Short mmCIF file of C-alpha atoms (C1' of nucleotides) in Angstrom, two decimals:
data_model
loop_
_atom_site.label_atom_id
_atom_site.label_comp_id
_atom_site.label_asym_id
_atom_site.label_seq_id
_atom_site.Cartn_x
_atom_site.Cartn_y
_atom_site.Cartn_z
CA MET A 1 0.00 0.00 0.00
CA THR A 2 1.19 3.45 -0.78
CA LYS A 3 0.09 6.76 0.63
CA ALA A 4 1.09 10.38 0.27
CA HIS A 5 4.35 11.14 2.01
CA GLY A 6 4.80 14.85 2.03
CA PHE A 7 3.74 15.48 -1.51
CA HIS A 8 5.01 12.17 -2.89
CA GLN A 9 4.00 8.50 -2.77
CA HIS A 10 5.72 5.85 -0.67
CA ASP A 11 5.36 2.47 0.95
CA HIS A 12 3.41 3.41 4.02
CA ALA A 13 3.41 0.11 5.93
CA ALA A 14 7.18 -0.22 5.65
CA CYS A 15 7.69 3.37 6.72
CA ILE A 16 5.66 2.78 9.87
CA SER A 17 7.40 -0.39 10.89
CA ASP A 18 10.81 1.05 10.09
CA ALA A 19 10.18 4.08 12.26
CA LEU A 20 8.92 1.94 15.13
CA THR A 21 11.93 -0.34 14.89
CA THR A 22 14.27 2.64 14.86
CA ALA A 23 12.58 4.20 17.88
CA GLU A 24 12.69 0.90 19.73
CA ALA A 25 16.40 0.49 19.09
CA TYR A 26 17.13 4.10 19.99
CA CYS A 27 15.31 3.77 23.30
CA ALA A 28 16.88 0.42 24.12
CA ALA A 29 20.33 1.87 23.52
CA ARG A 30 19.65 4.79 25.87
CA LYS A 31 17.60 2.90 28.43
CA LEU A 32 14.56 5.01 27.65
CA GLN A 33 11.19 3.40 28.31
CA PHE A 34 9.40 2.93 25.01
CA THR A 35 6.19 2.11 26.84
CA PRO A 36 2.89 0.92 25.30
CA VAL A 37 1.29 4.41 25.37
CA ARG A 38 4.34 5.99 23.81
CA ARG A 39 4.58 3.30 21.19
CA ARG A 40 0.89 3.53 20.39
CA THR A 41 1.13 7.33 20.17
CA LEU A 42 3.93 7.07 17.64
CA GLU A 43 1.97 4.44 15.70
CA VAL A 44 -1.02 6.76 15.54
CA LEU A 45 1.07 9.65 14.25
CA LEU A 46 2.83 7.44 11.73
CA ALA A 47 -0.38 5.87 10.49
CA HIS A 48 -2.09 9.18 9.86
CA HIS A 49 0.98 10.67 8.31
CA ARG A 50 -0.14 14.23 8.82
CA THR A 51 -0.31 16.69 11.68
CA MET A 52 -2.70 15.77 14.45
CA GLY A 53 -3.93 17.75 17.41
CA ALA A 54 -3.22 16.37 20.86
CA TYR A 55 -6.90 15.73 21.45
CA GLU A 56 -7.23 13.82 18.20
CA VAL A 57 -4.31 11.62 19.26
CA LEU A 58 -5.92 11.28 22.68
CA GLY A 59 -9.09 9.93 21.07
CA HIS A 60 -7.10 7.09 19.54
CA LEU A 61 -5.28 6.37 22.78
CA ASP A 62 -8.57 6.25 24.65
CA ALA A 63 -10.01 3.91 22.01
CA SER A 64 -6.93 1.71 22.47
CA GLY A 65 -7.59 1.31 26.16
CA PHE A 66 -5.29 3.97 27.53
CA GLY A 67 -6.36 6.93 29.63
CA ALA A 68 -8.82 9.45 28.25
CA GLN A 69 -7.47 12.60 29.89
CA PRO A 70 -5.31 15.21 28.14
CA PRO A 71 -2.10 14.56 30.10
CA VAL A 72 -2.02 11.03 28.70
CA ALA A 73 -1.58 12.40 25.19
CA TYR A 74 0.54 15.41 26.08
CA ARG A 75 3.03 13.35 28.07
CA ALA A 76 3.45 10.78 25.35
CA LEU A 77 3.77 13.49 22.70
CA ASP A 78 6.30 15.38 24.81
CA PHE A 79 8.36 12.23 25.09
CA LEU A 80 8.30 11.64 21.34
CA VAL A 81 9.17 15.26 20.60
CA LYS A 82 11.94 15.35 23.21
CA HIS A 83 13.64 12.37 21.66
CA GLY A 84 13.09 13.42 18.07
CA PHE A 85 10.51 10.80 17.03
CA ALA A 86 7.94 13.48 16.42
CA HIS A 87 7.83 17.24 16.02
CA LYS A 88 5.43 19.90 17.10
CA VAL A 89 4.32 22.21 14.33
CA GLU A 90 4.02 25.41 16.34
CA ALA A 91 2.04 27.34 13.78
CA MET A 92 -0.70 24.69 13.96
CA ASN A 93 -0.42 23.55 17.57
CA ALA A 94 -0.22 20.06 16.16
CA TYR A 95 2.10 17.10 16.07
CA VAL A 96 3.58 15.00 13.32
CA ALA A 97 5.84 11.93 13.24
CA CYS A 98 9.40 12.68 12.26
CA SER A 99 10.29 11.74 8.71
CA HIS A 100 13.97 11.29 9.46
CA SER A 101 13.90 9.09 12.53
CA GLY A 102 16.97 9.00 14.64
CA ALA A 103 18.93 11.53 12.65
CA GLN A 104 19.98 14.66 14.49
CA HIS A 105 18.54 17.55 12.52
CA VAL A 106 16.81 20.89 12.51
CA PRO A 107 13.32 20.14 11.26
CA ALA A 108 11.70 22.50 8.80
CA PHE A 109 8.15 22.22 7.56
CA LEU A 110 6.28 23.11 4.40
CA ILE A 111 2.67 23.47 5.50
CA CYS A 112 -0.09 23.68 2.92
CA ARG A 113 -2.72 26.16 4.06
CA GLN A 114 -5.32 24.49 1.88
CA CYS A 115 -5.04 20.76 2.59
CA SER A 116 -2.93 20.99 5.76
CA THR A 117 -0.46 18.43 4.44
CA VAL A 118 2.96 18.91 5.94
CA GLN A 119 6.23 17.97 4.34
CA GLU A 120 9.27 17.83 6.51
CA ALA A 121 12.52 19.15 5.09
CA GLN A 122 15.93 19.36 6.67
CA ILE A 123 17.98 22.49 6.84
CA GLU A 124 21.45 23.31 7.95
CA PRO A 125 21.30 24.67 11.49
CA MET A 126 23.72 27.54 11.09
CA GLN A 127 23.27 28.28 7.41
CA ASN A 128 19.97 30.09 7.66
CA GLY A 129 21.04 33.59 8.60
CA LEU A 130 19.69 32.95 12.07
CA GLY A 131 23.04 31.56 13.15
CA ASP A 132 24.74 34.82 12.23
CA ALA A 133 22.14 36.87 14.06
CA ALA A 134 22.54 34.65 17.11
CA ASN A 135 26.31 34.98 17.05
CA ASP A 136 26.08 38.75 16.75
CA ALA A 137 23.72 38.93 19.71
CA GLY A 138 25.62 36.40 21.81
CA PHE A 139 22.52 34.25 21.88
CA ALA A 140 22.88 30.50 22.46
CA ILE A 141 20.43 28.62 20.24
CA GLU A 142 19.14 25.38 21.71
CA ARG A 143 16.27 24.69 19.39
CA ALA A 144 14.91 26.18 16.18
CA VAL A 145 11.44 26.29 14.68
CA VAL A 146 11.32 26.76 10.92
CA GLU A 147 7.93 26.59 9.29
CA ALA A 148 6.84 27.78 5.87
CA GLN A 149 3.19 28.22 5.03
CA GLY A 150 1.88 28.29 1.50
CA LEU A 151 0.43 26.03 -1.16
CA CYS A 152 1.55 22.50 -2.00
CA PRO A 153 1.85 21.48 -5.67
CA SER A 154 -1.60 19.91 -5.98
CA CYS A 155 -3.38 22.77 -4.22
CA GLN A 156 -1.65 25.25 -6.51
CA GLN A 157 -3.53 23.61 -9.37
CA SER A 158 -6.92 23.40 -7.69
CA ALA A 159 -6.68 26.91 -6.20
CA PRO A 160 -3.96 28.81 -8.03
CA GLU A 161 -4.91 32.11 -6.44
CA MET B 1 14.78 56.95 28.96
CA THR B 2 16.34 53.80 27.68
CA LYS B 3 15.14 50.24 27.93
CA ALA B 4 16.28 46.85 26.69
CA HIS B 5 15.70 46.44 22.98
CA GLY B 6 16.33 42.84 22.19
CA PHE B 7 19.44 42.44 24.28
CA HIS B 8 20.67 46.01 23.82
CA GLN B 9 19.75 49.46 25.12
CA HIS B 10 17.91 52.11 23.13
CA ASP B 11 15.79 55.22 23.33
CA HIS B 12 12.45 53.68 24.13
CA ALA B 13 10.19 56.72 23.88
CA ALA B 14 11.50 57.64 20.44
CA CYS B 15 11.15 54.07 19.23
CA ILE B 16 7.49 54.05 20.26
CA SER B 17 6.58 57.32 18.65
CA ASP B 18 8.54 56.48 15.50
CA ALA B 19 6.72 53.19 15.11
CA LEU B 20 3.34 54.84 15.66
CA THR B 21 4.11 57.54 13.14
CA THR B 22 5.23 54.95 10.61
CA ALA B 23 2.10 52.88 11.11
CA GLU B 24 -0.08 55.96 10.81
CA ALA B 25 1.53 56.97 7.54
CA TYR B 26 1.39 53.44 6.18
CA CYS B 27 -2.33 53.18 6.94
CA ALA B 28 -3.10 56.63 5.56
CA ALA B 29 -1.35 55.75 2.31
CA ARG B 30 -3.36 52.55 1.93
CA LYS B 31 -6.65 53.86 3.28
CA LEU B 32 -6.50 51.43 6.18
CA GLN B 33 -8.31 52.45 9.33
CA PHE B 34 -5.77 52.97 12.09
CA THR B 35 -8.53 53.12 14.67
CA PRO B 36 -8.18 53.95 18.37
CA VAL B 37 -8.23 50.28 19.50
CA ARG B 38 -5.65 49.34 16.91
CA ARG B 39 -3.47 52.28 17.78
CA ARG B 40 -3.73 51.58 21.49
CA THR B 41 -2.93 47.90 20.90
CA LEU B 42 0.24 48.82 19.05
CA GLU B 43 1.15 51.30 21.79
CA VAL B 44 0.76 48.60 24.41
CA LEU B 45 2.98 46.17 22.50
CA LEU B 46 5.57 48.86 21.85
CA ALA B 47 5.60 50.05 25.44
CA HIS B 48 6.16 46.61 26.89
CA HIS B 49 8.71 45.73 24.29
CA ARG B 50 8.41 42.01 24.81
CA THR B 51 5.98 39.28 23.83
CA MET B 52 2.55 39.59 25.34
CA GLY B 53 -0.34 37.15 25.39
CA ALA B 54 -3.59 38.30 23.81
CA TYR B 55 -5.28 38.34 27.20
CA GLU B 56 -2.57 40.48 28.69
CA VAL B 57 -3.04 42.97 25.86
CA LEU B 58 -6.78 42.73 26.38
CA GLY B 59 -6.37 43.74 30.01
CA HIS B 60 -4.73 46.98 28.92
CA LEU B 61 -7.38 47.65 26.29
CA ASP B 62 -10.11 47.08 28.84
CA ALA B 63 -8.35 49.44 31.26
CA SER B 64 -8.21 52.02 28.47
CA GLY B 65 -11.94 51.95 28.02
CA PHE B 66 -12.22 49.53 25.12
CA GLY B 67 -14.11 46.25 25.18
CA ALA B 68 -13.17 43.54 27.62
CA GLN B 69 -13.93 40.49 25.50
CA PRO B 70 -11.26 38.41 23.71
CA PRO B 71 -12.26 39.32 20.15
CA VAL B 72 -11.39 42.96 20.88
CA ALA B 73 -7.76 42.01 21.38
CA TYR B 74 -7.58 39.27 18.76
CA ARG B 75 -9.04 41.47 16.04
CA ALA B 76 -6.69 44.33 16.76
CA LEU B 77 -3.72 41.98 16.95
CA ASP B 78 -4.73 40.29 13.70
CA PHE B 79 -4.83 43.66 12.01
CA LEU B 80 -1.38 44.60 13.29
CA VAL B 81 0.07 41.24 12.28
CA LYS B 82 -1.58 41.30 8.86
CA HIS B 83 -0.03 44.63 8.07
CA GLY B 84 3.35 43.87 9.56
CA PHE B 85 3.24 46.17 12.60
CA ALA B 86 3.46 43.20 14.92
CA HIS B 87 4.32 39.54 14.74
CA LYS B 88 2.97 36.46 16.39
CA VAL B 89 5.58 34.29 18.03
CA GLU B 90 4.05 30.90 17.31
CA ALA B 91 6.16 28.98 19.77
CA MET B 92 4.81 31.14 22.59
CA ASN B 93 1.31 31.94 21.36
CA ALA B 94 2.21 35.54 21.98
CA TYR B 95 2.58 38.81 20.15
CA VAL B 96 5.34 41.36 19.82
CA ALA B 97 5.63 44.72 18.06
CA CYS B 98 7.71 44.61 14.90
CA SER B 99 11.19 46.04 15.28
CA HIS B 100 11.50 46.95 11.62
CA SER B 101 8.26 48.78 11.00
CA GLY B 102 7.16 49.11 7.46
CA ALA B 103 9.99 47.11 5.94
CA GLN B 104 9.02 43.99 4.04
CA HIS B 105 10.89 41.15 5.71
CA VAL B 106 10.89 37.61 6.98
CA PRO B 107 10.92 37.98 10.74
CA ALA B 108 13.11 35.69 12.78
CA PHE B 109 13.16 35.58 16.55
CA LEU B 110 15.68 34.75 19.23
CA ILE B 111 13.58 33.79 22.24
CA CYS B 112 15.18 33.44 25.65
CA ARG B 113 13.62 30.51 27.49
CA GLN B 114 14.64 32.01 30.81
CA CYS B 115 13.55 35.66 30.71
CA SER B 116 11.25 35.44 27.65
CA THR B 117 12.91 38.44 26.04
CA VAL B 118 12.63 38.30 22.28
CA GLN B 119 15.04 39.82 19.81
CA GLU B 120 13.87 40.15 16.26
CA ALA B 121 16.37 39.46 13.52
CA GLN B 122 15.92 39.58 9.79
CA ILE B 123 16.84 36.75 7.49
CA GLU B 124 16.97 36.28 3.77
CA PRO B 125 13.82 34.48 2.68
CA MET B 126 15.38 32.13 0.17
CA GLN B 127 18.82 31.75 1.66
CA ASN B 128 17.92 29.49 4.54
CA GLY B 129 17.80 26.07 2.92
CA LEU B 130 14.05 26.20 3.12
CA GLY B 131 13.86 27.89 -0.24
CA ASP B 132 15.70 25.01 -1.86
CA ALA B 133 13.48 22.45 -0.19
CA ALA B 134 10.42 24.35 -1.33
CA ASN B 135 11.68 24.57 -4.90
CA ASP B 136 12.42 20.84 -4.95
CA ALA B 137 8.93 20.05 -3.69
CA GLY B 138 7.19 22.57 -5.94
CA PHE B 139 5.88 24.26 -2.83
CA ALA B 140 4.92 27.94 -2.99
CA ILE B 141 5.94 29.69 0.22
CA GLU B 142 3.71 32.55 1.28
CA ARG B 143 4.89 33.08 4.81
CA ALA B 144 7.67 31.75 7.00
CA VAL B 145 8.03 31.31 10.73
CA VAL B 146 11.59 31.22 12.02
CA GLU B 147 12.05 31.06 15.77
CA ALA B 148 15.12 30.08 17.76
CA GLN B 149 14.85 29.21 21.41
CA GLY B 150 17.77 29.31 23.79
CA LEU B 151 19.50 31.58 26.27
CA CYS B 152 20.16 35.29 25.85
CA PRO B 153 23.55 36.71 26.88
CA SER B 154 22.53 37.80 30.37
CA CYS B 155 20.73 34.57 31.18
CA GLN B 156 23.76 32.59 30.06
CA GLN B 157 25.62 34.21 32.94
CA SER B 158 22.96 33.76 35.58
CA ALA B 159 22.14 30.21 34.51
CA PRO B 160 24.99 28.91 32.37
CA GLU B 161 23.64 25.36 32.32
"C1'" DG C 1 -26.84 64.55 2.06
"C1'" DA C 2 -29.70 60.33 2.43
"C1'" DA C 3 -29.54 55.60 1.36
"C1'" DT C 4 -26.72 51.80 0.93
"C1'" DT C 5 -22.91 48.89 1.61
"C1'" DA C 6 -18.74 47.66 3.83
"C1'" DT C 7 -15.98 47.73 7.76
"C1'" DA C 8 -15.25 47.88 12.67
"C1'" DT C 9 -16.61 47.24 17.51
"C1'" DG C 10 -18.98 45.18 21.61
"C1'" DT C 11 -20.67 41.19 23.97
"C1'" DA C 12 -22.12 36.47 25.14
"C1'" DA C 13 -21.21 31.95 24.63
"C1'" DT C 14 -18.33 28.31 23.52
"C1'" DG C 15 -14.50 25.73 21.63
"C1'" DA C 16 -9.67 24.27 21.51
"C1'" DT C 17 -5.26 23.75 23.58
"C1'" DA C 18 -2.49 22.84 27.68
"C1'" DT C 19 -1.00 22.30 32.54
"C1'" DA C 20 -1.08 21.69 37.77
"C1'" DA C 21 -1.67 18.68 41.35
"C1'" DC C 22 -2.00 14.47 43.32
"C1'" DA C 23 -2.80 9.35 43.79
"C1'" DT C 24 -1.35 4.96 42.13
"C1'" DA C 25 1.44 1.85 39.60
"C1'" DT C 26 5.51 0.19 37.54
"C1'" DC C 27 10.42 0.11 36.73
"C1'" DA C 28 15.53 0.26 38.01
"C1'" DA C 29 19.18 0.17 41.31
"C1'" DG C 30 21.24 -1.02 45.44
"C1'" DC D 1 13.03 -6.93 48.41
"C1'" DT D 2 13.17 -2.31 49.49
"C1'" DT D 3 13.97 2.15 47.98
"C1'" DG D 4 13.94 5.89 44.83
"C1'" DA D 5 12.92 7.27 40.23
"C1'" DT D 6 9.90 7.16 36.46
"C1'" DA D 7 5.43 6.57 34.29
"C1'" DT D 8 0.35 6.50 34.26
"C1'" DG D 9 -4.43 7.75 35.49
"C1'" DT D 10 -7.71 11.18 36.95
"C1'" DT D 11 -9.75 15.58 38.50
"C1'" DA D 12 -9.76 20.09 38.02
"C1'" DT D 13 -8.46 24.25 36.03
"C1'" DA D 14 -5.77 27.46 33.28
"C1'" DT D 15 -4.84 29.50 28.90
"C1'" DC D 16 -5.59 30.55 24.13
"C1'" DA D 17 -8.94 31.41 20.39
"C1'" DT D 18 -13.31 31.59 17.63
"C1'" DT D 19 -18.35 31.75 16.35
"C1'" DA D 20 -22.32 34.28 16.17
"C1'" DC D 21 -24.85 38.13 16.36
"C1'" DA D 22 -26.14 42.98 17.59
"C1'" DT D 23 -24.70 47.70 17.15
"C1'" DA D 24 -21.97 51.43 15.49
"C1'" DT D 25 -19.09 53.86 12.43
"C1'" DA D 26 -17.03 54.80 7.95
"C1'" DA D 27 -17.06 54.89 2.80
"C1'" DT D 28 -19.60 54.79 -1.44
"C1'" DT D 29 -23.32 55.64 -4.49
"C1'" DC D 30 -27.19 57.86 -6.00
#
DNA sequence: GAATTATATGTAATGATATAACATATCAAG
DNA sequence: CTTGATATGTTATATCATTACATATAATTC
């Protein structure tokens, strides 16, 4: 089975199991607890393959027999984000599975304002002008949020305006 | 009187009145209504010179005799953001007056996680790696959010960890 | 300059996102 | 196997944001 990945097609089932395997290995190596809720949360994000609100994720966790209260979802999502298995798209207050599991990177997103599809890109941390500004100011960057909003290829055709 | 501007000092009173004058002229030229609420909202953001939540702004508007309900603040803030007089810092769900009034630019922010001071920098839209990724994907960027989180110079001293 | 339309404001109600606090359970280390 | 650290579940609440609709003001047209 294939499904849209960013704005392309790909083998969705393999991508899910690969990401889970990678996360499992990463956690095992660092003695992190890849618990059932956390695993299920990542599965949910991977399966949907788009940004999801915390409450939408929570609905799936509840349906899977986990707790039904917000902290259940927020804690699992925080764990995934902290360890790089997922990202928070700040401009949407939503979460998405990482497309480059395990790799250390500065995530950047191309967010379609029409269909809400999000493609994750990678950028060079210090090559974006921000690094220079930070150096000039003596600011120590710990984390960067880079998000572009606009129209994806298919929405440019359906709504070129 | 001087006050911190980003992580530097500057003439605060002049910076406020300059920004107001600029906004006034900009609106006059485009037949935009720079109404009392909108003007007051910009004044509040300029005076505080840091990010403010919509409800914090609303408190000041209420105290100034304007409405006390959320839409009063959100509508004024939306207007200011739409026309570039202020920006929304997505990672904080907060607003800040623009430091480069009138100029067309991609705003970038250095946000201190300790003291919440925000310095606005400018970056080149297409020089940050994101432009390449967008071109490759056929994605049409309309707006970009670039936000770095970390420690400002003074907080690096007080909490170097 | 009165009628008409568009834009802006005020308010009530509600929706959406997120966290604090605390009890219980499970895991990891000595 | 006990102790301390980590994770989960639940209640309650805090924070951020919008919808809907009434009223008021401004701009446009006749």
